[in-house]
């Protein structure tokens, strides 16, 4: 077999391995949700942002979102916008908390987006994290910025 064929076989094997890895690791994480008023912490990778990360953690911290409407209206606005976009699937929704699975356009990578509205507060906490990979090229930070723009005048 010529060298070009061997290279082609290796490239195809690597691509198959990559897609198998992504498929195996694209399941919904078990540690998500609100526990004692907190969303899950971000892993030690730059593919996650959270408004509940330490302010000193510039890699993961993002400002919580202050909104002016009631919780129900703010939550429904976010849910409608994400579902209308066509790339999000609502995994869980109850008053004060929503969990979305958001797929990337090209490869279909899955990210988890959680929004949490603590009771009697006009602050929304948010966590957006990639399920696979190391870096997300600021996709999660940009997603939170778009949600902030949606809710803030």
Short mmCIF file of N, CA and C in Angstrom, two decimals:
data_model
loop_
_atom_site.label_atom_id
_atom_site.label_comp_id
_atom_site.label_asym_id
_atom_site.label_seq_id
_atom_site.Cartn_x
_atom_site.Cartn_y
_atom_site.Cartn_z
N UNK A 1 0.85 -1.18 0.00
CA UNK A 1 0.00 0.00 0.00
C UNK A 1 0.89 1.24 0.00
N UNK A 2 0.54 2.18 -0.78
CA UNK A 2 1.38 3.37 -0.88
C UNK A 2 1.23 4.23 0.38
N UNK A 3 2.16 5.13 0.52
CA UNK A 3 2.19 6.03 1.68
C UNK A 3 0.93 6.89 1.76
N UNK A 4 0.41 7.34 0.63
CA UNK A 4 -0.80 8.18 0.61
C UNK A 4 -1.98 7.40 1.15
N UNK A 5 -2.08 6.12 0.80
CA UNK A 5 -3.19 5.30 1.31
C UNK A 5 -3.09 5.13 2.82
N UNK A 6 -1.88 4.91 3.33
CA UNK A 6 -1.69 4.76 4.78
C UNK A 6 -2.08 6.05 5.51
N UNK A 7 -1.68 7.16 4.95
CA UNK A 7 -2.04 8.44 5.56
C UNK A 7 -3.55 8.62 5.55
N UNK A 8 -4.19 8.27 4.45
CA UNK A 8 -5.64 8.37 4.35
C UNK A 8 -6.33 7.46 5.38
N UNK A 9 -5.82 6.24 5.54
CA UNK A 9 -6.38 5.31 6.53
C UNK A 9 -6.23 5.87 7.94
N UNK A 10 -5.08 6.43 8.26
CA UNK A 10 -4.85 7.00 9.59
C UNK A 10 -5.77 8.20 9.84
N UNK A 11 -5.92 9.07 8.86
CA UNK A 11 -6.80 10.24 9.01
C UNK A 11 -8.24 9.80 9.21
N UNK A 12 -8.70 8.84 8.43
CA UNK A 12 -10.07 8.35 8.58
C UNK A 12 -10.26 7.70 9.95
N UNK A 13 -9.29 6.91 10.40
CA UNK A 13 -9.39 6.28 11.73
C UNK A 13 -9.43 7.34 12.83
N UNK A 14 -8.64 8.40 12.70
CA UNK A 14 -8.66 9.46 13.70
C UNK A 14 -10.01 10.18 13.71
N UNK A 15 -10.56 10.44 12.55
CA UNK A 15 -11.87 11.09 12.48
C UNK A 15 -12.96 10.22 13.10
N UNK A 16 -12.94 8.94 12.79
CA UNK A 16 -13.92 8.02 13.39
C UNK A 16 -13.75 8.01 14.90
N UNK A 17 -12.51 7.91 15.37
CA UNK A 17 -12.25 7.94 16.81
C UNK A 17 -12.74 9.21 17.47
N UNK A 18 -12.54 10.34 16.80
CA UNK A 18 -12.99 11.63 17.33
C UNK A 18 -14.50 11.65 17.49
N UNK A 19 -15.22 11.22 16.45
CA UNK A 19 -16.68 11.25 16.52
C UNK A 19 -17.23 10.24 17.52
N UNK A 20 -16.57 9.11 17.68
CA UNK A 20 -16.98 8.14 18.71
C UNK A 20 -16.78 8.75 20.09
N UNK A 21 -15.64 9.42 20.31
CA UNK A 21 -15.36 10.09 21.58
C UNK A 21 -16.43 11.13 21.89
N UNK A 22 -16.75 11.97 20.92
CA UNK A 22 -17.75 13.02 21.11
C UNK A 22 -19.11 12.39 21.43
N UNK A 23 -19.48 11.36 20.69
CA UNK A 23 -20.77 10.71 20.92
C UNK A 23 -20.85 10.08 22.31
N UNK A 24 -19.78 9.46 22.75
CA UNK A 24 -19.77 8.80 24.06
C UNK A 24 -19.81 9.81 25.21
N UNK A 25 -19.27 10.99 25.00
CA UNK A 25 -19.18 11.99 26.07
C UNK A 25 -20.20 13.10 25.93
N UNK A 26 -21.21 12.93 25.11
CA UNK A 26 -22.19 13.97 24.87
C UNK A 26 -23.45 13.78 25.70
N UNK A 27 -23.44 12.92 26.69
CA UNK A 27 -24.61 12.70 27.54
C UNK A 27 -24.79 13.83 28.54
N UNK A 28 -25.98 13.93 29.08
CA UNK A 28 -26.28 14.97 30.06
C UNK A 28 -25.52 14.69 31.36
N UNK A 29 -24.73 15.65 31.84
CA UNK A 29 -24.01 15.46 33.11
C UNK A 29 -24.99 15.26 34.26
N UNK A 30 -24.58 14.48 35.24
CA UNK A 30 -25.47 14.17 36.37
C UNK A 30 -25.43 15.21 37.48
N UNK A 31 -24.43 16.08 37.49
CA UNK A 31 -24.28 17.02 38.60
C UNK A 31 -24.96 18.36 38.39
N UNK A 32 -25.82 18.47 37.38
CA UNK A 32 -26.45 19.75 37.09
C UNK A 32 -27.69 19.97 37.95
N UNK A 33 -28.14 21.21 37.99
CA UNK A 33 -29.29 21.58 38.79
C UNK A 33 -28.87 22.55 39.89
N UNK A 34 -29.82 22.91 40.72
CA UNK A 34 -29.55 23.84 41.81
C UNK A 34 -29.47 23.02 43.09
N UNK A 35 -28.33 23.13 43.77
CA UNK A 35 -28.13 22.44 45.04
C UNK A 35 -27.75 23.48 46.09
N UNK A 36 -28.59 23.64 47.10
CA UNK A 36 -28.38 24.64 48.15
C UNK A 36 -28.17 26.04 47.57
N UNK A 37 -28.95 26.38 46.53
CA UNK A 37 -28.88 27.70 45.93
C UNK A 37 -27.72 27.91 44.98
N UNK A 38 -27.00 26.84 44.64
CA UNK A 38 -25.83 26.97 43.78
C UNK A 38 -25.94 26.06 42.55
N UNK A 39 -25.50 26.58 41.42
CA UNK A 39 -25.35 25.76 40.23
C UNK A 39 -24.02 25.01 40.35
N UNK A 40 -23.84 23.98 39.56
CA UNK A 40 -22.60 23.20 39.60
C UNK A 40 -21.40 24.10 39.29
N UNK A 41 -20.28 23.85 39.95
CA UNK A 41 -19.09 24.65 39.62
C UNK A 41 -18.56 24.29 38.24
N UNK A 42 -17.83 25.21 37.64
CA UNK A 42 -17.21 24.96 36.34
C UNK A 42 -16.02 24.01 36.52
N UNK A 43 -15.80 23.14 35.54
CA UNK A 43 -14.59 22.32 35.59
C UNK A 43 -13.36 23.20 35.35
N UNK A 44 -12.20 22.65 35.55
CA UNK A 44 -10.96 23.40 35.41
C UNK A 44 -10.52 23.47 33.94
N UNK A 45 -11.44 23.92 33.09
CA UNK A 45 -11.18 24.09 31.67
C UNK A 45 -11.85 25.38 31.23
N UNK A 46 -11.35 26.00 30.16
CA UNK A 46 -11.93 27.29 29.74
C UNK A 46 -13.19 27.17 28.89
N UNK A 47 -13.95 26.09 29.04
CA UNK A 47 -15.15 25.90 28.22
C UNK A 47 -16.43 26.04 29.04
N UNK A 48 -16.38 26.86 30.08
CA UNK A 48 -17.53 27.04 30.97
C UNK A 48 -17.50 28.44 31.56
N UNK A 49 -18.68 29.05 31.68
CA UNK A 49 -18.81 30.32 32.38
C UNK A 49 -19.96 30.18 33.38
N UNK A 50 -19.82 30.88 34.51
CA UNK A 50 -20.86 30.83 35.54
C UNK A 50 -20.87 32.14 36.32
N UNK A 51 -22.07 32.60 36.61
CA UNK A 51 -22.20 33.81 37.42
C UNK A 51 -21.95 33.50 38.89
N UNK A 52 -21.82 32.23 39.24
CA UNK A 52 -21.55 31.87 40.62
C UNK A 52 -20.09 31.45 40.83
N UNK A 53 -19.27 31.57 39.79
CA UNK A 53 -17.84 31.34 39.96
C UNK A 53 -17.27 32.51 40.76
N UNK A 54 -16.11 32.32 41.33
CA UNK A 54 -15.46 33.38 42.08
C UNK A 54 -15.15 34.56 41.17
N UNK A 55 -15.33 35.76 41.68
CA UNK A 55 -15.04 36.97 40.91
C UNK A 55 -13.57 36.98 40.48
N UNK A 56 -12.71 36.37 41.26
CA UNK A 56 -11.27 36.31 40.95
C UNK A 56 -10.97 35.33 39.81
N UNK A 57 -11.93 34.49 39.46
CA UNK A 57 -11.73 33.48 38.41
C UNK A 57 -12.15 34.07 37.06
N UNK A 58 -11.26 34.85 36.46
CA UNK A 58 -11.58 35.56 35.21
C UNK A 58 -11.92 34.61 34.08
N UNK A 59 -11.40 33.40 34.13
CA UNK A 59 -11.66 32.42 33.07
C UNK A 59 -13.12 31.96 33.06
N UNK A 60 -13.73 31.85 34.26
CA UNK A 60 -15.08 31.30 34.36
C UNK A 60 -16.15 32.30 34.78
N UNK A 61 -15.77 33.34 35.50
CA UNK A 61 -16.77 34.26 36.06
C UNK A 61 -17.42 35.10 34.97
N UNK A 62 -18.72 35.23 35.11
CA UNK A 62 -19.49 36.15 34.29
C UNK A 62 -20.51 36.81 35.22
N UNK A 63 -20.78 38.07 35.01
CA UNK A 63 -21.70 38.80 35.89
C UNK A 63 -23.09 38.18 35.88
N UNK A 64 -23.75 38.10 37.04
CA UNK A 64 -25.15 37.68 37.03
C UNK A 64 -25.97 38.71 36.28
N UNK A 65 -27.13 38.31 35.84
CA UNK A 65 -27.98 39.19 35.04
C UNK A 65 -29.07 39.78 35.91
N UNK A 66 -29.16 41.10 35.93
CA UNK A 66 -30.21 41.78 36.68
C UNK A 66 -31.34 42.06 35.69
N UNK A 67 -32.53 41.62 36.03
CA UNK A 67 -33.68 41.80 35.14
C UNK A 67 -34.75 42.61 35.85
N UNK A 68 -35.67 43.19 35.10
CA UNK A 68 -36.67 44.08 35.67
C UNK A 68 -38.09 43.49 35.68
N UNK A 69 -38.34 42.46 34.91
CA UNK A 69 -39.68 41.87 34.88
C UNK A 69 -39.82 40.86 36.02
N UNK A 70 -40.96 40.18 36.07
CA UNK A 70 -41.09 39.13 37.08
C UNK A 70 -40.39 37.87 36.59
N UNK A 71 -40.17 36.94 37.49
CA UNK A 71 -39.42 35.71 37.18
C UNK A 71 -40.06 34.96 36.03
N UNK A 72 -41.35 34.78 36.08
CA UNK A 72 -42.05 34.00 35.05
C UNK A 72 -41.84 34.60 33.67
N UNK A 73 -42.00 35.92 33.54
CA UNK A 73 -41.84 36.57 32.24
C UNK A 73 -40.40 36.48 31.74
N UNK A 74 -39.43 36.70 32.63
CA UNK A 74 -38.02 36.62 32.24
C UNK A 74 -37.67 35.20 31.80
N UNK A 75 -38.13 34.23 32.55
CA UNK A 75 -37.84 32.83 32.21
C UNK A 75 -38.48 32.44 30.89
N UNK A 76 -39.74 32.84 30.69
CA UNK A 76 -40.41 32.52 29.43
C UNK A 76 -39.76 33.22 28.23
N UNK A 77 -39.27 34.42 28.43
CA UNK A 77 -38.58 35.14 27.36
C UNK A 77 -37.33 34.38 26.93
N UNK A 78 -36.57 33.92 27.90
CA UNK A 78 -35.35 33.15 27.59
C UNK A 78 -35.71 31.84 26.91
N UNK A 79 -36.66 31.11 27.48
CA UNK A 79 -37.05 29.81 26.91
C UNK A 79 -37.55 29.97 25.47
N UNK A 80 -38.39 30.96 25.24
CA UNK A 80 -38.92 31.17 23.88
C UNK A 80 -37.81 31.51 22.90
N UNK A 81 -36.93 32.40 23.30
CA UNK A 81 -35.84 32.82 22.41
C UNK A 81 -34.94 31.64 22.05
N UNK A 82 -34.56 30.84 23.03
CA UNK A 82 -33.68 29.71 22.77
C UNK A 82 -34.37 28.64 21.93
N UNK A 83 -35.62 28.37 22.22
CA UNK A 83 -36.34 27.34 21.46
C UNK A 83 -36.63 27.80 20.04
N UNK A 84 -36.90 29.09 19.86
CA UNK A 84 -37.13 29.63 18.51
C UNK A 84 -35.88 29.57 17.65
N UNK A 85 -34.72 29.62 18.29
CA UNK A 85 -33.44 29.56 17.58
C UNK A 85 -33.27 28.21 16.88
N UNK A 86 -33.88 27.16 17.42
CA UNK A 86 -33.85 25.86 16.78
C UNK A 86 -32.69 24.96 17.16
N UNK A 87 -31.72 25.46 17.90
CA UNK A 87 -30.59 24.63 18.28
C UNK A 87 -30.65 24.17 19.74
N UNK A 88 -31.66 24.62 20.47
CA UNK A 88 -31.78 24.29 21.89
C UNK A 88 -32.93 23.34 22.13
N UNK A 89 -32.73 22.49 23.12
CA UNK A 89 -33.76 21.56 23.58
C UNK A 89 -33.92 21.79 25.08
N UNK A 90 -35.15 21.99 25.52
CA UNK A 90 -35.42 22.22 26.93
C UNK A 90 -35.42 20.88 27.66
N UNK A 91 -34.49 20.70 28.56
CA UNK A 91 -34.36 19.44 29.31
C UNK A 91 -35.25 19.47 30.56
N UNK A 92 -35.21 20.61 31.26
CA UNK A 92 -35.99 20.74 32.49
C UNK A 92 -36.43 22.19 32.64
N UNK A 93 -37.66 22.37 33.09
CA UNK A 93 -38.17 23.71 33.34
C UNK A 93 -39.14 23.67 34.51
N UNK A 94 -38.87 24.48 35.48
CA UNK A 94 -39.80 24.73 36.59
C UNK A 94 -39.61 26.19 36.97
N UNK A 95 -40.59 26.77 37.60
CA UNK A 95 -40.50 28.19 37.93
C UNK A 95 -39.21 28.46 38.68
N UNK A 96 -38.36 29.29 38.10
CA UNK A 96 -37.10 29.67 38.73
C UNK A 96 -35.89 28.92 38.22
N UNK A 97 -36.07 27.93 37.36
CA UNK A 97 -34.92 27.16 36.85
C UNK A 97 -35.24 26.57 35.48
N UNK A 98 -34.29 26.68 34.57
CA UNK A 98 -34.39 26.05 33.26
C UNK A 98 -33.04 25.45 32.90
N UNK A 99 -33.08 24.29 32.27
CA UNK A 99 -31.87 23.63 31.78
C UNK A 99 -32.08 23.32 30.31
N UNK A 100 -31.16 23.81 29.48
CA UNK A 100 -31.20 23.59 28.04
C UNK A 100 -30.00 22.80 27.59
N UNK A 101 -30.20 22.04 26.53
CA UNK A 101 -29.12 21.42 25.80
C UNK A 101 -29.04 22.17 24.48
N UNK A 102 -27.91 22.80 24.21
CA UNK A 102 -27.74 23.61 23.00
C UNK A 102 -26.72 22.93 22.10
N UNK A 103 -27.08 22.71 20.85
CA UNK A 103 -26.19 22.04 19.89
C UNK A 103 -25.48 23.06 19.01
N UNK A 104 -24.21 22.77 18.72
CA UNK A 104 -23.47 23.64 17.80
C UNK A 104 -23.95 23.39 16.38
N UNK A 105 -23.71 24.36 15.52
CA UNK A 105 -24.20 24.28 14.15
C UNK A 105 -23.59 23.14 13.35
N UNK A 106 -22.29 23.08 13.28
CA UNK A 106 -21.63 22.18 12.33
C UNK A 106 -21.46 20.75 12.86
N UNK A 107 -20.80 20.60 14.01
CA UNK A 107 -20.51 19.27 14.53
C UNK A 107 -21.59 18.71 15.44
N UNK A 108 -22.48 19.56 15.92
CA UNK A 108 -23.52 19.09 16.83
C UNK A 108 -23.03 18.88 18.25
N UNK A 109 -21.93 19.55 18.65
CA UNK A 109 -21.46 19.46 20.03
C UNK A 109 -22.56 19.97 20.94
N UNK A 110 -22.68 19.38 22.10
CA UNK A 110 -23.73 19.77 23.05
C UNK A 110 -23.14 20.59 24.19
N UNK A 111 -23.83 21.67 24.51
CA UNK A 111 -23.51 22.51 25.67
C UNK A 111 -24.72 22.48 26.60
N UNK A 112 -24.46 22.67 27.88
CA UNK A 112 -25.54 22.77 28.86
C UNK A 112 -25.65 24.21 29.31
N UNK A 113 -26.85 24.74 29.24
CA UNK A 113 -27.15 26.10 29.68
C UNK A 113 -28.17 26.00 30.80
N UNK A 114 -27.83 26.57 31.95
CA UNK A 114 -28.75 26.59 33.08
C UNK A 114 -28.99 28.04 33.49
N UNK A 115 -30.25 28.35 33.74
CA UNK A 115 -30.60 29.66 34.29
C UNK A 115 -31.35 29.43 35.59
N UNK A 116 -30.98 30.22 36.60
CA UNK A 116 -31.54 30.06 37.93
C UNK A 116 -31.93 31.43 38.48
N UNK A 117 -33.19 31.53 38.89
CA UNK A 117 -33.74 32.76 39.45
C UNK A 117 -33.99 32.53 40.94
N UNK A 118 -33.08 32.97 41.82
CA UNK A 118 -33.34 32.81 43.27
C UNK A 118 -34.62 33.54 43.66
N UNK A 119 -35.32 32.98 44.61
CA UNK A 119 -36.58 33.58 45.07
C UNK A 119 -36.35 34.98 45.63
N UNK A 120 -37.33 35.85 45.42
CA UNK A 120 -37.34 37.22 45.98
C UNK A 120 -36.07 37.98 45.61
N UNK A 121 -35.61 37.81 44.39
CA UNK A 121 -34.41 38.51 43.94
C UNK A 121 -34.59 38.86 42.47
N UNK A 122 -34.02 39.93 42.02
CA UNK A 122 -34.10 40.31 40.60
C UNK A 122 -32.80 39.99 39.88
N UNK A 123 -32.09 38.99 40.39
CA UNK A 123 -30.83 38.57 39.79
C UNK A 123 -31.00 37.15 39.26
N UNK A 124 -30.54 36.95 38.05
CA UNK A 124 -30.56 35.62 37.46
C UNK A 124 -29.13 35.10 37.40
N UNK A 125 -28.94 33.90 37.91
CA UNK A 125 -27.63 33.25 37.79
C UNK A 125 -27.66 32.34 36.58
N UNK A 126 -26.52 32.21 35.95
CA UNK A 126 -26.46 31.47 34.70
C UNK A 126 -25.16 30.69 34.64
N UNK A 127 -25.25 29.50 34.05
CA UNK A 127 -24.07 28.65 33.83
C UNK A 127 -24.20 28.06 32.43
N UNK A 128 -23.14 28.19 31.64
CA UNK A 128 -23.13 27.63 30.30
C UNK A 128 -21.81 26.90 30.13
N UNK A 129 -21.88 25.60 29.78
CA UNK A 129 -20.67 24.78 29.73
C UNK A 129 -20.73 23.78 28.59
N UNK A 130 -19.59 23.57 27.96
CA UNK A 130 -19.47 22.55 26.93
C UNK A 130 -19.32 21.18 27.60
N UNK A 131 -19.88 20.17 26.96
CA UNK A 131 -19.77 18.81 27.50
C UNK A 131 -18.45 18.13 27.12
N UNK A 132 -17.94 18.45 25.95
CA UNK A 132 -16.70 17.83 25.49
C UNK A 132 -15.72 18.91 25.05
N UNK A 133 -14.47 18.54 24.98
CA UNK A 133 -13.44 19.45 24.52
C UNK A 133 -12.85 20.26 25.65
N UNK A 134 -11.85 21.03 25.31
CA UNK A 134 -11.15 21.83 26.30
C UNK A 134 -11.53 23.31 26.19
N UNK A 135 -11.42 23.86 25.01
CA UNK A 135 -11.72 25.28 24.81
C UNK A 135 -12.98 25.40 23.96
N UNK A 136 -13.77 26.40 24.20
CA UNK A 136 -15.02 26.59 23.45
C UNK A 136 -14.99 27.82 22.55
N UNK A 137 -13.81 28.47 22.45
CA UNK A 137 -13.66 29.68 21.63
C UNK A 137 -14.66 30.76 22.03
N UNK A 138 -14.96 30.85 23.32
CA UNK A 138 -15.87 31.84 23.92
C UNK A 138 -17.32 31.72 23.48
N UNK A 139 -17.72 30.55 23.02
CA UNK A 139 -19.11 30.33 22.61
C UNK A 139 -20.05 30.49 23.81
N UNK A 140 -19.69 29.93 24.95
CA UNK A 140 -20.56 30.00 26.13
C UNK A 140 -20.67 31.43 26.66
N UNK A 141 -19.56 32.15 26.69
CA UNK A 141 -19.58 33.54 27.14
C UNK A 141 -20.46 34.39 26.22
N UNK A 142 -20.36 34.15 24.92
CA UNK A 142 -21.17 34.89 23.95
C UNK A 142 -22.66 34.55 24.11
N UNK A 143 -22.97 33.30 24.38
CA UNK A 143 -24.36 32.89 24.60
C UNK A 143 -24.97 33.65 25.79
N UNK A 144 -24.20 33.77 26.86
CA UNK A 144 -24.68 34.50 28.04
C UNK A 144 -24.85 35.98 27.71
N UNK A 145 -23.94 36.54 26.92
CA UNK A 145 -24.08 37.95 26.52
C UNK A 145 -25.37 38.16 25.74
N UNK A 146 -25.71 37.22 24.87
CA UNK A 146 -26.95 37.35 24.09
C UNK A 146 -28.17 37.28 24.99
N UNK A 147 -28.15 36.44 26.00
CA UNK A 147 -29.27 36.34 26.94
C UNK A 147 -29.36 37.63 27.75
N UNK A 148 -28.21 38.18 28.15
CA UNK A 148 -28.20 39.45 28.88
C UNK A 148 -28.84 40.55 28.02
N UNK A 149 -28.47 40.60 26.76
CA UNK A 149 -29.05 41.60 25.84
C UNK A 149 -30.55 41.43 25.69
N UNK A 150 -31.00 40.19 25.77
CA UNK A 150 -32.43 39.89 25.64
C UNK A 150 -33.23 40.44 26.82
N UNK A 151 -32.65 40.39 28.01
CA UNK A 151 -33.37 40.77 29.23
C UNK A 151 -33.13 42.20 29.68
N UNK A 152 -32.00 42.76 29.32
CA UNK A 152 -31.65 44.09 29.81
C UNK A 152 -31.95 45.12 28.74
N UNK A 153 -32.60 46.19 29.13
CA UNK A 153 -32.96 47.26 28.17
C UNK A 153 -31.75 47.91 27.58
#
